[in-house]
Amino acid sequence: MTADDALYWDGELTATRYDPESGVFFVIRLDSTQLGPAVGGTRAAHYATTADALADAAKLAEAMTLKMAVSNLPMGGGKSVIALPAARKLIAPRTWTRILRLHAENINQLAGHYWTGPDMNTNSADMDVLNDTTDFVFGRSAERGGAGSSARNTAVGVLEAMKATAHHRSLGSLDGRSVLIQGLGAVGTHLAALAAGAGAKILVTDTETDLLAAARDAGYTVVAPTDALTTPCDIFAPCAMGGVIDSAVAAALPANAVVGAANNILVDEEAGTVLRSRGISYAPDFVVNAGGAFCLIGQEVLGWTTATVEEHTRRIGDTLAEVYAISAADNITTDAAARTLAQRRLEAASAATQSA
Ligand code: NAI
Ligand code: PHE
């Protein structure tokens, strides 16, 4: 991918900034503000090229538009990428604070058309730091008036999606099923505990060895990161980065279903087609992982109680069942079915807004 390729897309806006002092390249992409201000988390990561960072931000922003629409949330889709010169853990605390301040300044330039929140490598404490400079931030700590971490609620939604998938495959419950979780971060850790509570046998992997030691102590089976895609399991749950499944991986994945929190799990449409041809159920990520959005937008924009957030999150299983039904009826991949459902809901919400 060249930088040119990464710049030509059909979203609404791309904002970038380079900070010579830290070596950071900032990207904010607004995919759609059709239903409301664009919302989407801030991802910090090291990318091989700026084109990769731009492309990731575009795909992630599109996924947020789909997530809002399919979840009936009155917001648009956007995303921030903070492309670091090295891995997040190698960035000194003072530099990180400076980076967050600059990112908050960038967000302010967008004057409320974009609101951020936590994502991979950012958390509630980081949202508090952003909030020192900008108001356009979800997921601050409770002490600062925010909804706090969205990770547990995201995991609750993923568990509901796993249960709906087990039902769809006539497996009954998750009891005794093997679930391989890739990424034991904020969401993965909660998901492991919740799925274990539902009786699943938990396999985990992460690139951070200290997390794996803790996982072993918790009684989970540890898998090497390089074996994640070749270890047999009932449900493979990507909960780290996206782009995990291309057509070659799909052709060999030893799983019955893919249900994870990671955004943009499939590399392309072809990967979804190959999974379908092998009878592997793929639960579209932007349906599965909406629990975070329900938590943040529900509480901070719509005034929901935690009980209402939970009620909406539990309905993720119903939305997924609808996706599986459309996929079967129209003979299309589940990803295409979820996009169809999102598009229908987007059109209905737009029509309702126009006639109001
Ligand atoms: P996190 O940064 O807390 O955790 C990610 C974990 O993945 C880390 O422990 C990291 O070491 C591990 N990891 C990175 N590369 C890996 C690899 N190649 N193999 C195995 N492990 C690897 O991130 P968080 O918040 O748990 O999010 C995980 C995913 O879920 C991301 O894709 C995020 O966009 C998505 N998501 C998160 C939501 C939230 O509320 N936090 C909501 C919706 C989606
Ligand atoms: N980053 C999370 C997601 O992809 C949580 C989030 C939702 C952050 C909505 C900001 C806004 O869903």
mmCIF file of C-alpha atoms and ligand atoms in Angstrom:
data_model
loop_
_atom_site.group_PDB
_atom_site.id
_atom_site.type_symbol
_atom_site.label_atom_id
_atom_site.label_comp_id
_atom_site.label_asym_id
_atom_site.label_seq_id
_atom_site.Cartn_x
_atom_site.Cartn_y
_atom_site.Cartn_z
ATOM 1 C CA MET A 1 0.000 0.000 0.000
ATOM 2 C CA THR A 2 1.366 3.445 -0.919
ATOM 3 C CA ALA A 3 0.568 6.676 0.926
ATOM 4 C CA ASP A 4 -1.469 7.734 -2.133
ATOM 5 C CA ASP A 5 -3.585 4.560 -1.999
ATOM 6 C CA ALA A 6 -4.189 5.162 1.692
ATOM 7 C CA LEU A 7 -5.373 8.737 1.084
ATOM 8 C CA TYR A 8 -7.943 7.934 -1.599
ATOM 9 C CA TRP A 9 -11.034 6.687 0.236
ATOM 10 C CA ASP A 10 -14.668 7.687 0.354
ATOM 11 C CA GLY A 11 -14.875 8.822 3.987
ATOM 12 C CA GLU A 12 -15.630 12.399 5.027
ATOM 13 C CA LEU A 13 -12.340 13.730 6.382
ATOM 14 C CA THR A 14 -8.721 12.872 7.106
ATOM 15 C CA ALA A 15 -6.705 14.972 9.558
ATOM 16 C CA THR A 16 -3.000 14.288 10.100
ATOM 17 C CA ARG A 17 -0.171 15.873 12.067
ATOM 18 C CA TYR A 18 3.496 15.000 12.493
ATOM 19 C CA ASP A 19 5.342 15.829 15.715
ATOM 20 C CA PRO A 20 9.108 15.918 15.047
ATOM 21 C CA GLU A 21 9.945 15.925 18.777
ATOM 22 C CA SER A 22 8.316 12.553 19.537
ATOM 23 C CA GLY A 23 8.402 11.154 15.994
ATOM 24 C CA VAL A 24 4.653 10.503 16.193
ATOM 25 C CA PHE A 25 2.334 10.638 13.164
ATOM 26 C CA PHE A 26 -1.249 11.423 14.223
ATOM 27 C CA VAL A 27 -4.264 10.412 12.137
ATOM 28 C CA ILE A 28 -7.950 11.131 12.707
ATOM 29 C CA ARG A 29 -10.371 9.877 10.077
ATOM 30 C CA LEU A 30 -14.083 10.658 10.020
ATOM 31 C CA ASP A 31 -15.896 8.070 7.941
ATOM 32 C CA SER A 32 -19.452 9.336 8.414
ATOM 33 C CA THR A 33 -21.326 11.959 10.411
ATOM 34 C CA GLN A 34 -24.673 11.044 8.837
ATOM 35 C CA LEU A 35 -26.259 9.913 12.125
ATOM 36 C CA GLY A 36 -24.370 12.257 14.465
ATOM 37 C CA PRO A 37 -20.815 13.217 15.448
ATOM 38 C CA ALA A 38 -18.247 10.601 14.438
ATOM 39 C CA VAL A 39 -17.118 8.495 17.399
ATOM 40 C CA GLY A 40 -14.313 5.988 17.665
ATOM 41 C CA GLY A 41 -11.445 5.132 19.947
ATOM 42 C CA THR A 42 -7.811 6.181 19.928
ATOM 43 C CA ARG A 43 -5.445 3.383 18.937
ATOM 44 C CA ALA A 44 -1.720 3.753 19.704
ATOM 45 C CA ALA A 45 0.623 1.406 17.879
ATOM 46 C CA HIS A 46 3.812 1.161 15.888
ATOM 47 C CA TYR A 47 3.180 0.878 12.127
ATOM 48 C CA ALA A 48 5.710 -0.072 9.448
ATOM 49 C CA THR A 49 4.696 2.926 7.303
ATOM 50 C CA THR A 50 2.471 5.984 7.577
ATOM 51 C CA ALA A 51 0.399 4.485 4.736
ATOM 52 C CA ASP A 52 -0.354 1.510 7.003
ATOM 53 C CA ALA A 53 -1.441 3.882 9.784
ATOM 54 C CA LEU A 54 -3.714 5.808 7.400
ATOM 55 C CA ALA A 55 -5.203 2.608 5.983
ATOM 56 C CA ASP A 56 -5.828 1.177 9.452
ATOM 57 C CA ALA A 57 -7.556 4.391 10.570
ATOM 58 C CA ALA A 58 -9.799 4.293 7.477
ATOM 59 C CA LYS A 59 -10.868 0.674 8.004
ATOM 60 C CA LEU A 60 -11.391 1.227 11.729
ATOM 61 C CA ALA A 61 -13.457 4.385 11.095
ATOM 62 C CA GLU A 62 -15.663 2.505 8.588
ATOM 63 C CA ALA A 63 -16.163 -0.249 11.150
ATOM 64 C CA MET A 64 -17.345 2.357 13.674
ATOM 65 C CA THR A 65 -19.972 3.661 11.199
ATOM 66 C CA LEU A 66 -21.241 0.101 10.727
ATOM 67 C CA LYS A 67 -21.144 -0.560 14.489
ATOM 68 C CA MET A 68 -23.203 2.552 15.297
ATOM 69 C CA ALA A 69 -25.747 1.784 12.569
ATOM 70 C CA VAL A 70 -26.207 -1.916 13.332
ATOM 71 C CA SER A 71 -26.442 -1.105 17.061
ATOM 72 C CA ASN A 72 -29.061 1.628 16.529
ATOM 73 C CA LEU A 73 -26.803 4.222 18.185
ATOM 74 C CA PRO A 74 -27.322 7.817 16.978
ATOM 75 C CA MET A 75 -23.681 8.524 16.130
ATOM 76 C CA GLY A 76 -21.340 8.434 13.151
ATOM 77 C CA GLY A 77 -18.039 6.627 12.748
ATOM 78 C CA GLY A 78 -14.443 7.806 13.050
ATOM 79 C CA LYS A 79 -11.146 6.674 14.537
ATOM 80 C CA SER A 80 -7.793 7.981 15.698
ATOM 81 C CA VAL A 81 -4.470 6.309 15.162
ATOM 82 C CA ILE A 82 -1.379 7.468 17.027
ATOM 83 C CA ALA A 83 1.447 5.960 15.009
ATOM 84 C CA LEU A 84 4.320 5.610 17.467
ATOM 85 C CA PRO A 85 8.023 5.423 16.558
ATOM 86 C CA ALA A 86 8.314 2.269 18.733
ATOM 87 C CA ALA A 87 6.130 -0.120 20.732
ATOM 88 C CA ARG A 88 3.871 1.619 23.292
ATOM 89 C CA LYS A 89 5.761 0.125 26.255
ATOM 90 C CA LEU A 90 8.983 1.799 25.028
ATOM 91 C CA ILE A 91 7.491 5.314 25.107
ATOM 92 C CA ALA A 92 8.577 7.262 28.215
ATOM 93 C CA PRO A 93 5.741 8.565 30.461
ATOM 94 C CA ARG A 94 6.583 12.256 29.850
ATOM 95 C CA THR A 95 6.621 11.728 26.095
ATOM 96 C CA TRP A 96 3.307 9.844 26.292
ATOM 97 C CA THR A 97 1.701 12.765 28.164
ATOM 98 C CA ARG A 98 2.940 15.164 25.484
ATOM 99 C CA ILE A 99 1.582 12.865 22.758
ATOM 100 C CA LEU A 100 -1.843 12.768 24.417
ATOM 101 C CA ARG A 101 -1.892 16.557 24.760
ATOM 102 C CA LEU A 102 -1.132 17.026 21.062
ATOM 103 C CA HIS A 103 -3.786 14.439 20.164
ATOM 104 C CA ALA A 104 -6.340 16.328 22.296
ATOM 105 C CA GLU A 105 -5.412 19.570 20.479
ATOM 106 C CA ASN A 106 -6.054 17.825 17.158
ATOM 107 C CA ILE A 107 -9.446 16.630 18.407
ATOM 108 C CA ASN A 108 -10.340 20.185 19.447
ATOM 109 C CA GLN A 109 -9.632 21.386 15.902
ATOM 110 C CA LEU A 110 -12.524 19.170 14.787
ATOM 111 C CA ALA A 111 -14.850 21.183 17.043
ATOM 112 C CA GLY A 112 -17.087 18.333 18.220
ATOM 113 C CA HIS A 113 -17.471 16.548 14.884
ATOM 114 C CA TYR A 114 -15.330 13.753 16.372
ATOM 115 C CA TRP A 115 -15.380 12.222 19.865
ATOM 116 C CA THR A 116 -12.809 9.702 20.987
ATOM 117 C CA GLY A 117 -12.544 6.961 23.621
ATOM 118 C CA PRO A 118 -10.223 4.092 24.584
ATOM 119 C CA ASP A 119 -8.973 1.446 22.166
ATOM 120 C CA MET A 120 -5.913 -0.758 21.844
ATOM 121 C CA ASN A 121 -3.082 0.639 24.012
ATOM 122 C CA THR A 122 -5.161 3.461 25.507
ATOM 123 C CA ASN A 123 -7.268 3.361 28.662
ATOM 124 C CA SER A 124 -9.417 5.450 31.008
ATOM 125 C CA ALA A 125 -6.383 7.088 32.622
ATOM 126 C CA ASP A 126 -5.302 8.246 29.150
ATOM 127 C CA MET A 127 -8.831 9.571 28.530
ATOM 128 C CA ASP A 128 -8.490 11.620 31.731
ATOM 129 C CA VAL A 129 -5.269 13.131 30.368
ATOM 130 C CA LEU A 130 -6.968 13.919 27.040
ATOM 131 C CA ASN A 131 -9.797 15.516 29.016
ATOM 132 C CA ASP A 132 -7.329 18.037 30.507
ATOM 133 C CA THR A 133 -7.263 19.570 27.009
ATOM 134 C CA THR A 134 -10.474 18.472 25.253
ATOM 135 C CA ASP A 135 -14.119 17.832 26.172
ATOM 136 C CA PHE A 136 -14.687 15.488 23.235
ATOM 137 C CA VAL A 137 -13.758 12.286 25.039
ATOM 138 C CA PHE A 138 -15.680 9.250 26.317
ATOM 139 C CA GLY A 139 -14.477 6.684 28.824
ATOM 140 C CA ARG A 140 -12.890 8.989 31.413
ATOM 141 C CA SER A 141 -12.618 7.539 34.891
ATOM 142 C CA ALA A 142 -15.698 7.675 37.129
ATOM 143 C CA GLU A 143 -13.901 10.265 39.321
ATOM 144 C CA ARG A 144 -13.725 12.518 36.279
ATOM 145 C CA GLY A 145 -17.392 11.952 35.444
ATOM 146 C CA GLY A 146 -16.893 9.323 32.725
ATOM 147 C CA ALA A 147 -18.180 5.788 32.236
ATOM 148 C CA GLY A 148 -14.728 4.312 32.947
ATOM 149 C CA SER A 149 -13.389 1.309 31.084
ATOM 150 C CA SER A 150 -15.621 -0.176 28.388
ATOM 151 C CA ALA A 151 -13.620 -3.415 28.307
ATOM 152 C CA ARG A 152 -15.769 -5.539 30.603
ATOM 153 C CA ASN A 153 -18.969 -4.603 28.831
ATOM 154 C CA THR A 154 -17.322 -5.354 25.495
ATOM 155 C CA ALA A 155 -16.442 -8.817 26.835
ATOM 156 C CA VAL A 156 -20.052 -9.319 28.049
ATOM 157 C CA GLY A 157 -21.219 -8.645 24.482
ATOM 158 C CA VAL A 158 -18.663 -11.061 23.018
ATOM 159 C CA LEU A 159 -19.872 -13.754 25.414
ATOM 160 C CA GLU A 160 -23.473 -13.177 24.265
ATOM 161 C CA ALA A 161 -22.273 -13.516 20.659
ATOM 162 C CA MET A 162 -20.520 -16.786 21.537
ATOM 163 C CA LYS A 163 -23.702 -18.135 23.137
ATOM 164 C CA ALA A 164 -25.765 -17.102 20.066
ATOM 165 C CA THR A 165 -23.204 -18.806 17.819
ATOM 166 C CA ALA A 166 -23.273 -22.008 19.883
ATOM 167 C CA HIS A 167 -27.070 -21.945 19.572
ATOM 168 C CA HIS A 168 -26.870 -21.272 15.803
ATOM 169 C CA ARG A 169 -24.625 -24.322 15.410
ATOM 170 C CA SER A 170 -26.954 -26.425 17.566
ATOM 171 C CA LEU A 171 -24.206 -26.903 20.143
ATOM 172 C CA GLY A 172 -26.429 -25.880 23.035
ATOM 173 C CA SER A 173 -24.316 -23.973 25.518
ATOM 174 C CA LEU A 174 -20.627 -23.090 25.862
ATOM 175 C CA ASP A 175 -20.232 -25.742 28.553
ATOM 176 C CA GLY A 176 -17.220 -27.927 27.713
ATOM 177 C CA ARG A 177 -16.438 -26.025 24.467
ATOM 178 C CA SER A 178 -12.888 -24.831 23.851
ATOM 179 C CA VAL A 179 -12.404 -21.084 23.361
ATOM 180 C CA LEU A 180 -9.017 -19.773 22.207
ATOM 181 C CA ILE A 181 -8.540 -16.109 23.119
ATOM 182 C CA GLN A 182 -5.839 -14.228 21.194
ATOM 183 C CA GLY A 183 -4.871 -11.181 23.274
ATOM 184 C CA LEU A 184 -5.210 -11.109 27.043
ATOM 185 C CA GLY A 185 -5.536 -7.347 27.311
ATOM 186 C CA ALA A 186 -8.393 -5.296 28.729
ATOM 187 C CA VAL A 187 -11.150 -7.177 26.865
ATOM 188 C CA GLY A 188 -9.478 -10.602 26.593
ATOM 189 C CA THR A 189 -8.922 -10.869 30.350
ATOM 190 C CA HIS A 190 -12.598 -10.216 31.125
ATOM 191 C CA LEU A 191 -13.693 -12.524 28.315
ATOM 192 C CA ALA A 192 -11.561 -15.397 29.618
ATOM 193 C CA ALA A 193 -13.163 -15.100 33.059
ATOM 194 C CA LEU A 194 -16.704 -14.807 31.658
ATOM 195 C CA ALA A 195 -16.330 -17.726 29.216
ATOM 196 C CA ALA A 196 -14.746 -19.861 31.945
ATOM 197 C CA GLY A 197 -17.745 -18.980 34.127
ATOM 198 C CA ALA A 198 -20.013 -20.289 31.329
ATOM 199 C CA GLY A 199 -18.168 -23.613 31.481
ATOM 200 C CA ALA A 200 -15.856 -23.163 28.477
ATOM 201 C CA LYS A 201 -12.333 -24.594 28.426
ATOM 202 C CA ILE A 202 -10.057 -21.568 27.997
ATOM 203 C CA LEU A 203 -6.930 -21.425 25.844
ATOM 204 C CA VAL A 204 -5.081 -18.109 25.721
ATOM 205 C CA THR A 205 -2.211 -16.477 23.930
ATOM 206 C CA ASP A 206 -0.484 -13.091 24.090
ATOM 207 C CA THR A 207 2.834 -11.637 22.962
ATOM 208 C CA GLU A 208 3.467 -10.365 26.521
ATOM 209 C CA THR A 209 4.974 -13.226 28.488
ATOM 210 C CA ASP A 210 4.125 -11.797 31.929
ATOM 211 C CA LEU A 211 0.423 -11.917 31.001
ATOM 212 C CA LEU A 212 0.804 -15.577 30.086
ATOM 213 C CA ALA A 213 2.347 -16.423 33.441
ATOM 214 C CA ALA A 214 -0.704 -14.926 35.174
ATOM 215 C CA ALA A 215 -2.970 -16.864 32.787
ATOM 216 C CA ARG A 216 -1.278 -20.139 33.703
ATOM 217 C CA ASP A 217 -1.840 -19.318 37.383
ATOM 218 C CA ALA A 218 -5.541 -18.752 36.592
ATOM 219 C CA GLY A 219 -5.704 -22.302 35.208
ATOM 220 C CA TYR A 220 -5.919 -21.458 31.493
ATOM 221 C CA THR A 221 -4.066 -23.441 28.830
ATOM 222 C CA VAL A 222 -1.352 -21.248 27.332
ATOM 223 C CA VAL A 223 -0.672 -21.351 23.599
ATOM 224 C CA ALA A 224 2.382 -19.740 21.950
ATOM 225 C CA PRO A 225 1.414 -16.652 19.869
ATOM 226 C CA THR A 226 2.812 -18.353 16.757
ATOM 227 C CA ASP A 227 0.463 -21.332 17.303
ATOM 228 C CA ALA A 228 -2.729 -19.262 17.671
ATOM 229 C CA LEU A 229 -3.970 -19.995 14.157
ATOM 230 C CA THR A 230 -3.083 -23.676 14.093
ATOM 231 C CA THR A 231 -4.364 -24.837 17.497
ATOM 232 C CA PRO A 232 -7.717 -26.676 17.253
ATOM 233 C CA CYS A 233 -10.604 -25.102 19.177
ATOM 234 C CA ASP A 234 -14.378 -24.731 18.980
ATOM 235 C CA ILE A 235 -14.328 -20.924 19.003
ATOM 236 C CA PHE A 236 -11.393 -18.755 17.984
ATOM 237 C CA ALA A 237 -11.655 -15.332 19.672
ATOM 238 C CA PRO A 238 -9.315 -12.662 18.263
ATOM 239 C CA CYS A 239 -9.016 -9.967 20.948
ATOM 240 C CA ALA A 240 -5.816 -8.186 19.911
ATOM 241 C CA MET A 241 -5.180 -6.578 16.533
ATOM 242 C CA GLY A 242 -7.247 -6.847 13.340
ATOM 243 C CA GLY A 243 -6.291 -8.355 9.992
ATOM 244 C CA VAL A 244 -5.846 -11.784 11.567
ATOM 245 C CA ILE A 245 -7.686 -13.867 8.966
ATOM 246 C CA ASP A 246 -6.810 -13.756 5.279
ATOM 247 C CA SER A 247 -7.927 -16.408 2.793
ATOM 248 C CA ALA A 248 -4.926 -18.638 3.466
ATOM 249 C CA VAL A 249 -5.584 -18.583 7.219
ATOM 250 C CA ALA A 250 -9.314 -19.097 6.596
ATOM 251 C CA ALA A 251 -8.543 -22.151 4.462
ATOM 252 C CA ALA A 252 -6.716 -23.868 7.315
ATOM 253 C CA LEU A 253 -8.133 -22.456 10.594
ATOM 254 C CA PRO A 254 -8.938 -25.451 12.863
ATOM 255 C CA ALA A 255 -12.021 -23.862 14.489
ATOM 256 C CA ASN A 256 -15.806 -24.161 14.154
ATOM 257 C CA ALA A 257 -16.461 -20.468 14.724
ATOM 258 C CA VAL A 258 -14.711 -17.085 14.957
ATOM 259 C CA VAL A 259 -16.180 -14.737 17.573
ATOM 260 C CA GLY A 260 -13.878 -12.020 18.899
ATOM 261 C CA ALA A 261 -13.629 -8.400 20.041
ATOM 262 C CA ALA A 262 -10.888 -7.267 17.662
ATOM 263 C CA ASN A 263 -11.964 -4.719 15.059
ATOM 264 C CA ASN A 264 -11.526 -5.754 11.404
ATOM 265 C CA ILE A 265 -10.714 -9.419 11.959
ATOM 266 C CA LEU A 266 -11.021 -10.314 8.258
ATOM 267 C CA VAL A 267 -8.391 -9.005 5.846
ATOM 268 C CA ASP A 268 -10.884 -8.910 2.967
ATOM 269 C CA GLU A 269 -14.195 -10.288 1.651
ATOM 270 C CA GLU A 270 -12.487 -13.356 0.243
ATOM 271 C CA ALA A 271 -11.477 -14.460 3.755
ATOM 272 C CA GLY A 272 -15.168 -14.435 4.759
ATOM 273 C CA THR A 273 -16.089 -16.431 1.659
ATOM 274 C CA VAL A 274 -13.479 -19.087 2.452
ATOM 275 C CA LEU A 275 -14.666 -19.384 6.079
ATOM 276 C CA ARG A 276 -18.236 -19.807 4.845
ATOM 277 C CA SER A 277 -17.240 -22.444 2.285
ATOM 278 C CA ARG A 278 -15.630 -24.437 5.121
ATOM 279 C CA GLY A 279 -18.720 -24.152 7.328
ATOM 280 C CA ILE A 280 -16.935 -21.969 9.895
ATOM 281 C CA SER A 281 -19.349 -19.482 11.497
ATOM 282 C CA TYR A 282 -17.895 -15.980 11.438
ATOM 283 C CA ALA A 283 -19.562 -13.510 13.828
ATOM 284 C CA PRO A 284 -18.960 -10.039 12.305
ATOM 285 C CA ASP A 285 -16.762 -7.991 14.637
ATOM 286 C CA PHE A 286 -18.727 -4.747 14.424
ATOM 287 C CA VAL A 287 -21.826 -6.595 15.698
ATOM 288 C CA VAL A 288 -19.993 -8.620 18.349
ATOM 289 C CA ASN A 289 -17.914 -5.872 19.957
ATOM 290 C CA ALA A 290 -20.583 -3.149 20.320
ATOM 291 C CA GLY A 291 -20.701 -3.585 24.118
ATOM 292 C CA GLY A 292 -17.999 -0.917 24.503
ATOM 293 C CA ALA A 293 -20.039 1.574 22.503
ATOM 294 C CA PHE A 294 -23.221 0.737 24.462
ATOM 295 C CA CYS A 295 -21.326 1.413 27.668
ATOM 296 C CA LEU A 296 -19.696 4.695 26.616
ATOM 297 C CA ILE A 297 -22.356 6.270 24.417
ATOM 298 C CA GLY A 298 -25.253 4.784 26.361
ATOM 299 C CA GLN A 299 -24.091 6.237 29.661
ATOM 300 C CA GLU A 300 -22.378 9.423 28.526
ATOM 301 C CA VAL A 301 -24.666 10.553 25.676
ATOM 302 C CA LEU A 302 -28.008 8.815 26.128
ATOM 303 C CA GLY A 303 -28.153 8.867 29.941
ATOM 304 C CA TRP A 304 -28.631 5.086 30.279
ATOM 305 C CA THR A 305 -28.260 3.349 33.609
ATOM 306 C CA THR A 306 -25.845 0.422 33.860
ATOM 307 C CA ALA A 307 -28.892 -1.887 33.766
ATOM 308 C CA THR A 308 -30.000 -0.389 30.422
ATOM 309 C CA VAL A 309 -26.449 -0.726 29.069
ATOM 310 C CA GLU A 310 -26.466 -4.388 30.053
ATOM 311 C CA GLU A 311 -29.900 -4.930 28.483
ATOM 312 C CA HIS A 312 -28.697 -3.552 25.125
ATOM 313 C CA THR A 313 -25.459 -5.507 25.356
ATOM 314 C CA ARG A 314 -27.323 -8.769 25.945
ATOM 315 C CA ARG A 315 -29.290 -8.099 22.746
ATOM 316 C CA ILE A 316 -26.064 -8.438 20.720
ATOM 317 C CA GLY A 317 -26.896 -12.150 20.554
ATOM 318 C CA ASP A 318 -30.290 -11.332 18.939
ATOM 319 C CA THR A 319 -28.688 -9.040 16.345
ATOM 320 C CA LEU A 320 -26.177 -11.763 15.534
ATOM 321 C CA ALA A 321 -28.978 -14.327 15.161
ATOM 322 C CA GLU A 322 -30.581 -11.928 12.660
ATOM 323 C CA VAL A 323 -27.262 -11.730 10.776
ATOM 324 C CA TYR A 324 -26.985 -15.539 10.621
ATOM 325 C CA ALA A 325 -30.587 -15.698 9.324
ATOM 326 C CA ILE A 326 -29.942 -13.100 6.548
ATOM 327 C CA SER A 327 -26.746 -14.922 5.578
ATOM 328 C CA ALA A 328 -28.615 -18.227 5.218
ATOM 329 C CA ALA A 329 -31.639 -16.731 3.423
ATOM 330 C CA ASP A 330 -29.635 -14.637 0.943
ATOM 331 C CA ASN A 331 -26.797 -17.145 0.561
ATOM 332 C CA ILE A 332 -24.159 -14.508 1.410
ATOM 333 C CA THR A 333 -21.344 -14.319 3.952
ATOM 334 C CA THR A 334 -22.176 -13.232 7.472
ATOM 335 C CA ASP A 335 -20.000 -10.151 6.955
ATOM 336 C CA ALA A 336 -22.082 -9.154 3.925
ATOM 337 C CA ALA A 337 -25.262 -9.937 5.876
ATOM 338 C CA ALA A 338 -24.187 -7.696 8.770
ATOM 339 C CA ARG A 339 -23.361 -4.881 6.332
ATOM 340 C CA THR A 340 -26.818 -5.282 4.781
ATOM 341 C CA LEU A 341 -28.440 -5.046 8.214
ATOM 342 C CA ALA A 342 -26.307 -2.003 9.132
ATOM 343 C CA GLN A 343 -27.207 -0.289 5.851
ATOM 344 C CA ARG A 344 -30.936 -0.935 6.431
ATOM 345 C CA ARG A 345 -30.732 0.507 9.936
ATOM 346 C CA LEU A 346 -28.649 3.490 8.715
ATOM 347 C CA GLU A 347 -31.270 4.297 6.071
ATOM 348 C CA ALA A 348 -34.140 3.908 8.549
ATOM 349 C CA ALA A 349 -32.386 6.164 11.099
ATOM 350 C CA SER A 350 -31.583 8.794 8.431
ATOM 351 C CA ALA A 351 -35.189 8.780 7.206
ATOM 352 C CA ALA A 352 -36.456 9.148 10.786
ATOM 353 C CA THR A 353 -34.075 12.093 11.410
ATOM 354 C CA GLN A 354 -35.164 13.839 8.203
ATOM 355 C CA SER A 355 -38.868 13.497 8.916
ATOM 356 C CA ALA A 356 -38.494 14.678 12.561
HETATM 357 P P1 NAI B 1 -5.481 -4.026 24.855
HETATM 358 O O1 NAI B 1 -4.422 -3.164 24.265
HETATM 359 O O2 NAI B 1 -5.848 -3.850 26.275
HETATM 360 O O3 NAI B 1 -5.106 -5.586 24.655
HETATM 361 C C1 NAI B 1 -4.586 -6.130 23.506
HETATM 362 C C2 NAI B 1 -3.740 -7.334 23.902
HETATM 363 O O4 NAI B 1 -3.340 -8.019 22.715
HETATM 364 C C3 NAI B 1 -2.454 -6.978 24.645
HETATM 365 O O5 NAI B 1 -2.346 -7.753 25.821
HETATM 366 C C4 NAI B 1 -1.342 -7.320 23.653
HETATM 367 O O6 NAI B 1 -0.143 -7.739 24.277
HETATM 368 C C5 NAI B 1 -1.992 -8.435 22.868
HETATM 369 N N1 NAI B 1 -1.414 -8.668 21.544
HETATM 370 C C6 NAI B 1 -0.971 -7.755 20.646
HETATM 371 N N2 NAI B 1 -0.523 -8.378 19.524
HETATM 372 C C7 NAI B 1 -0.721 -9.710 19.723
HETATM 373 C C8 NAI B 1 -0.468 -10.879 18.951
HETATM 374 N N3 NAI B 1 0.078 -10.798 17.731
HETATM 375 N N4 NAI B 1 -0.781 -12.097 19.470
HETATM 376 C C9 NAI B 1 -1.343 -12.187 20.698
HETATM 377 N N5 NAI B 1 -1.586 -11.114 21.488
HETATM 378 C C10 NAI B 1 -1.279 -9.891 21.006
HETATM 379 O O7 NAI B 1 -6.758 -3.841 23.892
HETATM 380 P P2 NAI B 1 -8.284 -4.106 24.238
HETATM 381 O O8 NAI B 1 -8.916 -2.866 24.732
HETATM 382 O O9 NAI B 1 -8.402 -5.364 25.019
HETATM 383 O O10 NAI B 1 -8.881 -4.329 22.766
HETATM 384 C C11 NAI B 1 -8.614 -5.541 22.058
HETATM 385 C C12 NAI B 1 -9.300 -5.462 20.700
HETATM 386 O O11 NAI B 1 -10.706 -5.267 20.881
HETATM 387 C C13 NAI B 1 -8.821 -4.323 19.814
HETATM 388 O O12 NAI B 1 -8.829 -4.726 18.467
HETATM 389 C C14 NAI B 1 -9.886 -3.243 20.032
HETATM 390 O O13 NAI B 1 -10.010 -2.376 18.916
HETATM 391 C C15 NAI B 1 -11.131 -4.094 20.173
HETATM 392 N N6 NAI B 1 -12.198 -3.463 20.910
HETATM 393 C C16 NAI B 1 -11.998 -3.012 22.181
HETATM 394 C C17 NAI B 1 -13.035 -2.421 22.879
HETATM 395 C C18 NAI B 1 -12.869 -1.934 24.284
HETATM 396 O O14 NAI B 1 -13.879 -1.572 24.894
HETATM 397 N N7 NAI B 1 -11.668 -1.918 24.833
HETATM 398 C C19 NAI B 1 -14.375 -2.286 22.287
HETATM 399 C C20 NAI B 1 -14.488 -2.841 20.956
HETATM 400 C C21 NAI B 1 -13.431 -3.403 20.310
HETATM 401 N N1 PHE B 2 -12.712 1.473 20.877
HETATM 402 C C1 PHE B 2 -13.905 0.772 21.230
HETATM 403 C C2 PHE B 2 -14.647 0.318 19.976
HETATM 404 O O1 PHE B 2 -14.040 0.071 18.963
HETATM 405 C C3 PHE B 2 -14.751 1.522 22.256
HETATM 406 C C4 PHE B 2 -15.315 2.846 21.799
HETATM 407 C C5 PHE B 2 -16.620 2.929 21.369
HETATM 408 C C6 PHE B 2 -14.547 4.004 21.870
HETATM 409 C C7 PHE B 2 -17.167 4.137 20.990
HETATM 410 C C8 PHE B 2 -15.098 5.227 21.466
HETATM 411 C C9 PHE B 2 -16.405 5.274 21.052
HETATM 412 O O2 PHE B 2 -15.843 0.080 19.962
#
